[in-house]
Amino acid sequence: MPRTGAFARRRFLQMAGVTAVSSALAACGGSPPPAAPTAAPTAPAATATAAPTAPAAPATSAPAAGSPTAAATPAPAASPTGIVTPQGRTLPPDAAPLDQQVYYENATEPKHLDVVRDIYSAAAVLNWGGEPMLRLDENYQIVPALAESYSAGPNAEYFDFVLRKDARWSDGTPITPEDWVFTFRHAADPKLDNPWAFFYYAIKGVKAYKEGTGRAEDIGVVKIDDRTVRIYGDGPAPQIPALMTYQASVPAPRHRAEKDPLHWADTVDGYVSSGPFKLVKWIHNQRMEWEINPYYNGPHKPGVQRVVQLLGAGGGWFNAWLNKEIDLLPILQPAELTQVRANAQLKDLLHSFPDFETKYVSFDTFHPPFNNRKLRQALSHAVDRDTLCTKVLQGTNIPAYSMLPPGFPAYNAALRSIQTFDPEQARALLAEAGYPGGKDSHGTQLTLDLYAEGNDIKAQFLQEQWQSLLGIKVNVKPVEGTVWKKMRSAHQMPLFINRYEYDYIDPSNLLTSIWKSTSDKGSPTNSWKNDEFDRLVTAAGREQDAEKRISLYQQAERILVEDVGGIFLTHMLIFQVWWPYVTGIPADRNGNVAFHYLDISRFQMYMRRDVGQLRTPH
């Protein structure tokens, strides 16, 4: 007989103690996790292309004070006059001199610097060295960036983007509409095999060119005049402005990349920037250094004048932050969060906000045993998400029952009832699937291999749940991150923990891009296919009426959840810390002061005048 759910939870928490999670909970003193963000209404409150109201925060940010070093050091007295940067921004009176406006962060060694070709291989470049047409502010609202304005054509069949006057690359060359025409041809070039080109399939001709059935010249990005770029949808495409906030939607320099598409961005000398900074040093596997781009004349002029990225892989950055080798840690892991909460001085440095990220179990639904819907349903009902979030992940996540997180456009709270935790129903469905008690009709044990990116404690939790509640044997198979991504793209993992964080604020991002089928293997990252789902998200992407558009996406997501295309596990609550000499990030409408990786925070912040006293010398 399977053990009861309560016993399973206790047993797992004992097991987690071996991996230091229980000891971390003890260090926390049993403090309760933060409240979940308030769910958004099921009906949209904004137009199809508008950013949503940010969800209510689990906890408002603490005052930026109280570090072990800074606690005894009051904020410096304000200077009567602000400092003006070479780009023309006047810093607040409490800002440090320009030579002390240096920001240290951690980053991963890039393979190259061509973000357009592969966002993850060039992740260190994001934001510093590239500027998209549009960006998001702290309230998820679209604001101008390289494009000073945009307008829709009839039925949103195209959008015209007007480039900022006198915009230039870091080598002084003008940024032109021709650069943008080249950019999307470069992104979809089948010879370059960009794994993320599917993000642009809403643009006319991109999919055909990427798949080798169309021509570069047929991609619907054209020059209208010396400053205007027109982007045609593959049919009506109201999500195009939101797509133009995507971090990889930056121009590629035609004058450099056209001559050598594969290697133009392999070196500091070859790379040119369209963003507020230019790269000046790259010591492989050690550090990258950025200085302000003297030609940048856009709206997001940084306060920081130099960025130093310390390169490394994996963990260990929390200690680097404690030692003030880096200034800000954008995501705390559960054990790190516990350590900060337990420290009387560090806990006042905590900042938090609910992130639009979903972790879920993905299946190969085209082959046994996961082509069996009742088996997928049984596995879904045998996951206690509340215990996973509050105990195992220590309040750094909230339970997920759908792909769209609370607060995201088209989020539907009614879907919560479909994949609920119900062990009795799970066992009944498992029997209907042909595996009563975890064995088939011949008495053979059902054994599943569960792949995870690294040593993921969620995989251990699922293993314990499914073994104790259903009698299924589960083998956890950790896979190194780079290999995991390749296996995911190649559809080589029949059962694995998947994840996706939003790239732009539109339902098409989390539903169409991630779940719509593009081949007989399913979507680019999930081996699941449903013709009605595909029809609905395609129709939603072309619908101009906001209410109808949201309704179509909600109908599609219901199919995804009911068919258990994935088992939705958690949505992330981000906790982060930075030293109080990092300042200038404004509060959002909910009172959160947070560093959003996907918005303009990094350009708003600056170093306070006491940075030289408080930071570890570099």
XYZ file of C-alpha atoms in Angstrom:
618
model
C 0.000 0.000 0.000
C 1.318 3.502 -0.772
C 2.163 5.586 2.239
C -0.143 8.442 3.196
C 0.452 11.960 1.932
C 1.282 13.256 5.408
C 3.916 10.590 5.907
C 5.348 11.302 2.475
C 5.718 14.981 3.292
C 7.396 14.273 6.631
C 9.724 11.745 5.012
C 10.715 14.187 2.312
C 11.447 16.967 4.797
C 13.686 14.531 6.678
C 15.421 13.706 3.423
C 15.779 17.396 2.592
C 17.552 17.897 5.891
C 20.367 15.754 4.576
C 20.832 18.312 1.821
C 20.884 21.180 4.325
C 17.358 22.423 3.668
C 16.041 21.439 7.089
C 19.013 23.002 8.813
C 18.372 26.148 6.824
C 14.777 26.170 8.062
C 16.005 25.844 11.615
C 18.312 28.796 11.142
C 15.318 30.797 9.982
C 13.664 30.256 13.321
C 10.512 28.962 11.693
C 9.460 32.332 10.326
C 6.435 32.048 8.017
C 6.850 32.427 4.275
C 5.611 35.585 2.589
C 2.051 35.776 1.372
C 1.352 34.887 -2.229
C 0.741 37.744 -4.615
C -2.853 38.752 -5.115
C -4.365 36.978 -8.091
C -5.309 39.076 -11.061
C -8.897 39.003 -12.297
C -9.707 36.596 -15.092
C -10.815 39.385 -17.376
C -8.153 41.689 -18.791
C -7.792 45.189 -17.451
C -5.641 46.422 -20.306
C -5.541 46.456 -24.064
C -3.984 43.599 -25.963
C -0.600 45.243 -26.161
C -0.492 47.034 -22.832
C 1.574 45.795 -19.932
C -0.386 44.483 -16.930
C -0.701 45.953 -13.521
C 2.082 44.306 -11.545
C 0.818 41.729 -9.012
C 0.791 42.697 -5.380
C 4.120 41.998 -3.743
C 4.643 39.239 -1.179
C 6.627 41.704 0.891
C 7.593 45.293 0.295
C 11.225 46.132 0.063
C 13.093 47.015 3.200
C 14.906 50.330 3.539
C 18.302 50.240 1.930
C 20.302 50.242 5.145
C 21.714 47.869 7.692
C 24.609 45.986 6.166
C 27.275 44.805 8.613
C 29.625 47.513 7.363
C 27.072 50.166 6.569
C 25.013 49.888 9.745
C 27.270 52.214 11.684
C 27.846 54.521 8.724
C 25.114 57.077 8.050
C 24.258 58.051 4.505
C 26.575 60.791 3.265
C 25.453 64.379 3.270
C 23.986 65.525 -0.029
C 26.009 67.683 -2.360
C 24.244 70.942 -3.231
C 24.784 70.342 -6.950
C 24.403 67.195 -8.978
C 27.064 65.697 -11.209
C 26.422 65.671 -14.967
C 27.519 62.553 -16.844
C 29.188 62.762 -20.274
C 25.912 61.482 -21.763
C 24.084 64.461 -20.245
C 22.321 62.972 -17.229
C 22.360 64.989 -13.992
C 22.857 62.647 -11.042
C 21.180 63.276 -7.670
C 23.126 65.256 -5.051
C 24.079 62.141 -3.054
C 25.811 60.492 -6.055
C 29.465 59.503 -5.939
C 31.914 61.189 -8.327
C 31.987 59.784 -11.831
C 35.219 57.837 -11.279
C 33.455 55.947 -8.456
C 30.340 55.170 -10.522
C 31.461 51.560 -11.027
C 29.083 48.602 -10.719
C 30.289 45.035 -10.088
C 28.147 42.028 -10.995
C 28.521 38.335 -11.752
C 28.067 36.934 -15.265
C 28.674 33.797 -17.278
C 31.492 33.543 -19.805
C 29.852 34.140 -23.205
C 30.539 32.006 -26.267
C 30.285 35.126 -28.443
C 28.713 38.576 -28.224
C 25.997 38.251 -30.891
C 22.763 38.437 -28.862
C 20.612 38.343 -31.979
C 22.026 34.963 -32.988
C 21.695 33.300 -29.582
C 20.571 35.169 -26.478
C 21.952 32.606 -24.017
C 25.354 32.204 -25.624
C 25.805 35.989 -25.424
C 23.929 36.659 -22.168
C 26.668 38.856 -20.661
C 25.911 41.455 -23.361
C 22.222 41.839 -22.518
C 21.077 45.390 -21.773
C 24.573 46.846 -21.395
C 25.558 46.422 -25.039
C 22.263 46.219 -26.882
C 19.190 48.421 -27.028
C 15.862 47.060 -28.292
C 13.233 49.198 -29.975
C 11.314 49.444 -26.693
C 11.845 48.621 -23.021
C 9.732 48.037 -19.894
C 9.709 50.314 -16.877
C 9.311 49.241 -13.237
C 5.534 48.910 -13.725
C 5.846 46.688 -16.823
C 4.783 49.572 -19.048
C 6.323 49.914 -22.508
C 8.617 52.932 -22.846
C 10.727 54.191 -25.785
C 14.261 52.938 -26.293
C 15.940 52.864 -29.721
C 12.542 53.664 -31.243
C 11.213 57.016 -30.090
C 7.668 56.098 -31.158
C 5.606 53.448 -32.942
C 2.194 53.198 -34.554
C -0.052 50.428 -35.820
C -1.192 49.909 -39.373
C -4.741 48.826 -40.288
C -5.842 45.786 -38.257
C -2.345 45.643 -36.698
C -1.072 44.001 -39.873
C 2.123 46.002 -39.438
C 3.767 48.445 -37.036
C 5.957 51.410 -37.931
C 8.846 52.180 -35.578
C 10.532 55.580 -35.768
C 14.193 55.331 -34.787
C 15.719 57.932 -32.493
C 17.383 60.773 -34.359
C 21.178 60.472 -34.595
C 21.281 57.030 -32.940
C 24.758 55.546 -33.445
C 26.765 52.417 -32.892
C 29.651 52.622 -30.447
C 32.042 53.095 -33.395
C 30.103 56.204 -34.491
C 28.302 54.580 -37.433
C 24.606 55.584 -37.696
C 22.005 52.977 -36.711
C 19.672 52.750 -39.701
C 16.527 50.970 -40.879
C 18.853 48.854 -43.050
C 20.385 47.508 -39.839
C 16.956 46.345 -38.698
C 16.137 44.766 -42.055
C 19.409 42.856 -41.784
C 18.785 41.968 -38.115
C 15.774 39.746 -38.680
C 17.383 38.059 -41.671
C 20.392 37.417 -39.455
C 18.214 36.073 -36.621
C 16.434 33.628 -38.956
C 19.425 32.644 -41.121
C 19.204 28.825 -41.324
C 23.004 28.593 -41.613
C 23.375 30.185 -38.165
C 20.761 27.858 -36.612
C 19.478 30.320 -34.017
C 17.618 28.121 -31.494
C 15.358 31.028 -30.500
C 14.280 32.249 -33.931
C 10.793 30.892 -33.216
C 10.204 33.946 -31.013
C 9.879 35.933 -34.250
C 7.524 33.579 -36.081
C 4.757 36.188 -35.691
C 6.744 38.301 -38.186
C 6.008 37.639 -41.840
C 8.473 35.304 -43.546
C 10.687 34.499 -40.531
C 9.512 30.909 -40.078
C 9.763 30.060 -43.771
C 13.297 31.429 -44.042
C 14.437 29.702 -40.848
C 13.060 26.360 -42.078
C 14.633 26.731 -45.518
C 11.377 27.136 -47.447
C 11.509 30.913 -47.922
C 13.880 33.726 -48.824
C 15.511 36.347 -46.651
C 14.056 38.994 -48.943
C 10.537 37.844 -48.049
C 10.879 38.635 -44.337
C 8.416 41.417 -43.522
C 10.825 44.030 -42.155
C 11.297 46.950 -44.528
C 12.663 50.493 -44.614
C 10.037 53.207 -45.066
C 12.330 56.215 -44.820
C 15.658 57.141 -43.244
C 14.309 56.666 -39.708
C 11.266 54.397 -40.055
C 11.161 50.602 -39.960
C 7.959 48.750 -40.815
C 7.442 45.258 -39.345
C 4.693 43.146 -40.935
C 3.004 40.396 -38.987
C 2.260 36.983 -40.372
C -1.319 38.174 -40.429
C -2.515 40.669 -37.788
C 0.052 40.691 -34.968
C -0.889 43.049 -32.115
C 1.885 41.567 -29.946
C 4.706 43.046 -32.061
C 5.368 46.080 -29.793
C 5.588 43.758 -26.781
C 7.924 41.498 -28.770
C 10.137 44.510 -29.440
C 10.842 44.768 -25.681
C 12.455 41.290 -25.786
C 16.097 41.573 -24.782
C 17.325 39.884 -27.943
C 15.287 42.240 -30.145
C 18.329 44.458 -30.602
C 19.846 45.484 -33.928
C 22.754 43.641 -35.496
C 25.297 45.966 -37.151
C 24.995 45.376 -40.854
C 28.338 47.073 -41.520
C 30.086 44.469 -39.339
C 27.923 41.358 -39.268
C 27.040 41.091 -42.956
C 30.701 40.464 -43.842
C 31.166 37.736 -41.232
C 27.818 36.640 -39.750
C 29.339 33.870 -37.654
C 32.366 35.577 -36.128
C 31.880 39.368 -36.208
C 31.171 39.407 -32.452
C 33.888 37.060 -31.218
C 36.232 39.788 -29.931
C 36.186 43.143 -28.186
C 37.526 44.845 -31.320
C 34.953 43.224 -33.604
C 31.904 43.878 -31.446
C 30.017 47.177 -31.574
C 27.231 48.233 -29.226
C 23.868 49.869 -29.845
C 23.228 50.348 -26.130
C 24.358 52.732 -23.389
C 27.694 50.926 -22.861
C 30.549 49.662 -25.000
C 32.785 46.695 -24.236
C 36.406 47.637 -23.516
C 37.897 44.482 -21.972
C 37.279 40.731 -22.079
C 39.644 38.500 -20.123
C 38.192 35.083 -20.830
C 36.751 33.251 -17.822
C 37.760 36.137 -15.551
C 36.101 39.469 -16.307
C 34.471 41.760 -18.824
C 34.473 45.542 -18.527
C 32.057 48.054 -20.039
C 32.319 51.826 -20.262
C 29.663 54.270 -21.373
C 29.079 54.513 -25.112
C 29.950 58.150 -25.948
C 27.577 58.070 -28.936
C 24.533 56.964 -26.913
C 21.856 59.686 -26.957
C 18.851 57.677 -25.838
C 16.415 58.012 -22.923
C 18.108 55.484 -20.618
C 21.362 57.210 -19.798
C 22.983 55.318 -16.933
C 24.200 56.735 -13.676
C 26.828 54.010 -13.474
C 29.739 54.846 -15.763
C 31.585 51.533 -15.743
C 30.423 47.939 -15.344
C 32.718 45.109 -14.296
C 31.403 41.587 -14.819
C 33.173 38.844 -12.881
C 32.834 35.706 -14.975
C 32.079 32.290 -13.562
C 29.651 29.399 -13.703
C 27.424 27.820 -11.095
C 26.919 29.040 -7.534
C 29.195 30.678 -5.018
C 28.146 34.250 -5.748
C 26.456 34.728 -2.393
C 29.816 34.697 -0.636
C 31.147 37.093 -3.260
C 28.289 39.432 -2.413
C 28.922 39.090 1.332
C 32.540 40.026 0.648
C 31.377 43.006 -1.463
C 33.147 41.668 -4.525
C 29.838 42.158 -6.317
C 27.278 44.811 -5.432
C 23.949 43.100 -6.048
C 22.652 39.535 -6.050
C 19.499 39.444 -8.201
C 18.178 36.044 -7.024
C 18.722 34.433 -3.624
C 18.501 30.678 -3.386
C 16.364 29.287 -0.512
C 19.284 28.512 1.807
C 20.790 31.943 1.089
C 17.476 33.632 1.829
C 17.304 31.804 5.149
C 20.788 33.009 6.033
C 19.880 36.616 5.215
C 16.612 36.471 7.170
C 18.418 35.081 10.213
C 20.963 37.907 10.255
C 19.784 41.023 12.096
C 21.795 43.320 9.838
C 21.414 41.583 6.490
C 17.647 41.081 6.671
C 17.055 44.809 6.221
C 18.738 44.579 2.826
C 16.109 42.187 1.408
C 14.039 43.226 -1.600
C 11.374 41.075 -3.227
C 8.800 40.909 -6.000
C 6.690 38.236 -7.748
C 8.273 37.126 -11.001
C 6.502 35.934 -14.130
C 8.231 32.559 -14.207
C 6.758 29.058 -14.273
C 8.405 25.746 -13.461
C 6.631 22.662 -14.688
C 7.030 18.994 -15.596
C 7.242 18.366 -19.328
C 6.453 15.050 -21.046
C 7.097 13.324 -24.334
C 3.406 12.778 -25.017
C 4.071 11.099 -28.375
C 5.476 7.873 -26.891
C 4.565 5.491 -24.063
C 3.976 5.778 -21.244
C 3.298 9.523 -21.380
C 0.949 9.307 -24.368
C -1.445 8.009 -21.688
C -3.418 11.056 -20.509
C -4.699 9.352 -17.375
C -1.124 8.637 -16.290
C -0.260 12.314 -16.743
C -3.349 13.276 -14.744
C -2.426 10.843 -11.972
C 1.070 12.306 -11.690
C -0.366 15.821 -11.585
C -2.766 15.063 -8.737
C 0.057 13.469 -6.715
C 2.040 16.700 -6.216
C 1.572 18.686 -3.007
C 2.544 22.100 -4.313
C 1.828 23.865 -1.016
C 4.412 21.797 0.851
C 6.858 22.163 -2.025
C 6.587 25.954 -1.921
C 6.289 26.724 1.775
C 8.583 24.062 3.263
C 11.014 22.819 0.656
C 11.470 26.066 -1.280
C 11.004 28.149 1.876
C 8.556 30.664 0.494
C 10.572 31.562 -2.594
C 7.788 30.225 -4.838
C 3.996 30.017 -4.876
C 1.986 27.040 -6.188
C 1.326 26.965 -9.926
C -1.725 25.393 -11.514
C -1.360 26.950 -14.961
C 1.344 28.261 -17.271
C 0.385 31.925 -16.877
C 1.321 33.383 -13.461
C -0.969 35.632 -11.384
C -0.960 39.162 -12.754
C 0.087 38.177 -16.267
C -2.336 39.118 -19.076
C -4.976 36.359 -19.543
C -4.195 34.717 -16.173
C -7.231 32.622 -15.228
C -7.653 31.729 -11.543
C -10.431 29.271 -12.452
C -7.805 26.834 -13.735
C -6.586 26.199 -10.159
C -9.172 23.443 -9.682
C -7.905 21.215 -12.515
C -4.484 20.033 -11.306
C -5.128 20.051 -7.556
C -3.369 17.826 -5.010
C -5.665 14.795 -4.519
C -3.855 11.511 -3.727
C -7.023 9.376 -3.835
C -7.972 10.686 -7.262
C -4.372 10.233 -8.370
C -4.387 6.556 -7.368
C -7.737 5.989 -9.083
C -6.495 7.575 -12.302
C -3.286 5.553 -12.132
C -5.371 2.363 -11.962
C -7.480 3.532 -14.909
C -4.252 4.203 -16.786
C -3.334 0.532 -16.358
C -0.872 0.823 -13.461
C -2.725 0.021 -10.220
C -0.364 0.486 -7.302
C 2.386 1.461 -9.725
C 2.509 -1.869 -11.604
C 1.131 -2.924 -14.981
C -1.235 -5.837 -15.614
C 1.701 -8.261 -15.546
C 2.883 -7.001 -12.182
C 5.869 -5.191 -13.686
C 6.985 -2.113 -11.783
C 6.433 1.206 -13.588
C 9.779 3.018 -13.531
C 10.225 6.610 -14.678
C 13.432 8.536 -15.340
C 13.029 12.164 -14.274
C 15.608 14.533 -15.773
C 16.558 17.737 -13.981
C 18.834 20.673 -14.668
C 21.555 20.085 -12.085
C 20.771 18.932 -8.567
C 17.223 20.245 -8.443
C 15.531 19.647 -5.105
C 12.145 19.770 -6.856
C 13.089 16.558 -8.632
C 13.786 14.875 -5.306
C 10.431 16.106 -4.026
C 8.587 14.698 -7.049
C 10.458 11.436 -6.668
C 9.295 11.128 -3.059
C 5.706 12.117 -3.901
C 5.250 9.693 -6.779
C 6.996 6.800 -5.057
C 5.156 7.169 -1.738
C 1.716 8.114 -3.045
C 1.526 6.069 -6.249
C 4.032 3.238 -5.847
C 5.920 4.317 -8.983
C 9.697 3.985 -8.990
C 11.406 7.237 -10.005
C 15.052 7.655 -10.950
C 16.279 11.255 -10.789
C 18.816 12.054 -13.496
C 20.670 15.374 -13.009
C 22.000 16.922 -16.230
C 24.516 19.755 -16.548
C 22.825 22.999 -17.650
C 24.318 23.329 -21.138
C 23.634 19.675 -21.911
C 20.129 19.986 -20.475
C 19.316 22.859 -22.857
C 20.593 20.901 -25.844
C 18.600 17.823 -24.835
C 15.488 19.937 -24.370
C 15.827 21.467 -27.841
C 16.395 18.002 -29.309
C 13.363 16.553 -27.435
C 15.569 13.893 -25.847
C 14.117 13.901 -22.316
C 10.812 11.973 -21.997
C 10.150 13.398 -18.510
C 11.873 16.476 -17.114
C 11.469 19.613 -15.033
C 11.176 22.545 -17.400
C 11.108 26.271 -16.718
C 10.313 29.492 -18.466
C 10.528 33.123 -17.396
C 8.688 35.704 -19.459
C 10.594 37.589 -22.131
C 7.852 40.070 -22.967
C 4.462 40.952 -21.492
C 1.916 39.254 -23.717
C 0.128 35.868 -23.478
C 1.692 34.883 -26.802
C 5.051 34.723 -25.043
C 4.165 32.057 -22.455
C 1.572 30.202 -24.523
C 2.212 30.528 -28.269
C 6.018 30.702 -28.219
C 6.430 27.894 -25.687
C 3.541 25.517 -26.463
C 2.340 25.995 -30.047
C 3.540 23.149 -32.274
C 6.076 24.014 -34.939
C 6.818 20.432 -36.062
C 5.681 16.854 -35.566
C 7.735 16.888 -32.335
C 5.523 19.581 -30.837
C 6.775 23.020 -29.843
C 10.464 23.981 -29.746
C 10.710 23.031 -26.054
C 7.740 20.729 -25.305
C 6.785 17.391 -26.871
C 3.037 17.995 -26.802
C 0.651 18.831 -29.623
C -3.017 19.737 -29.668
C -4.602 21.019 -32.859
C -7.350 22.973 -31.100
C -4.805 24.659 -28.825
C -2.746 25.641 -31.865
C -5.843 26.997 -33.619
C -6.881 29.074 -30.594
C -3.495 30.674 -29.908
C -3.093 31.447 -33.608
C -6.513 33.123 -33.645
C -5.737 34.968 -30.409
C -2.511 36.330 -31.855
C -4.442 37.892 -34.729
C -7.420 39.173 -32.737
C -7.724 42.951 -32.304
C -10.504 43.031 -29.741
C -8.843 42.842 -26.320
C -11.588 40.869 -24.567
C -11.926 38.356 -27.396
C -8.155 38.000 -27.546
C -7.858 37.235 -23.837
C -10.813 34.829 -24.025
C -9.149 32.862 -26.828
C -5.903 32.573 -24.864
C -7.817 31.425 -21.797
C -9.653 28.781 -23.808
C -6.328 27.564 -25.161
C -4.686 27.428 -21.753
C -7.592 25.431 -20.346
C -6.930 22.792 -23.012
C -3.240 22.749 -22.061
C -3.992 22.310 -18.356
C -6.794 19.749 -18.784
C -4.766 17.668 -21.219
C -1.795 17.881 -18.821
C 0.601 19.016 -21.495
C 2.644 19.855 -18.416
C 2.333 19.550 -14.651
C 2.534 23.119 -13.408
C 4.517 23.320 -10.178
C 5.567 26.809 -9.062
C 5.774 30.500 -9.865
C 8.833 32.282 -8.515
C 8.992 34.981 -5.880
C 12.321 36.713 -6.337
C 14.294 37.757 -3.272
C 17.414 39.807 -3.808
C 19.942 41.847 -1.885
C 22.209 44.766 -2.597
C 24.426 47.011 -0.531
C 22.959 50.410 0.425
C 25.487 52.358 -1.605
C 23.598 51.038 -4.666
C 20.628 53.382 -4.921
C 18.298 55.190 -7.317
C 15.961 52.304 -8.253
C 12.397 53.669 -7.944
C 9.525 51.868 -6.247
C 6.855 50.356 -8.477
C 3.164 51.084 -7.988
C 2.984 48.404 -5.278
C 5.837 49.873 -3.265
C 8.452 47.304 -4.316
C 11.958 48.588 -4.846
C 13.373 45.802 -6.992
C 16.055 45.155 -9.572
C 14.198 43.730 -12.562
C 16.570 42.078 -14.985
C 14.164 42.715 -17.842
C 13.520 46.413 -17.279
C 15.399 49.710 -16.959
C 16.527 49.302 -13.316
C 20.200 49.054 -14.205
C 20.127 52.444 -15.905
C 18.229 54.156 -13.097
C 20.594 53.078 -10.329
C 23.800 54.873 -9.346
C 26.487 54.624 -6.652
C 26.053 56.704 -3.516
C 28.870 58.939 -2.296
C 29.913 56.506 0.456
C 30.665 53.682 -1.999
C 34.410 54.232 -1.588
C 34.142 53.768 2.179
C 31.855 50.735 2.145
C 32.879 48.588 -0.805
C 35.719 46.077 -0.724
C 38.661 47.445 -2.730
C 39.016 45.769 -6.140
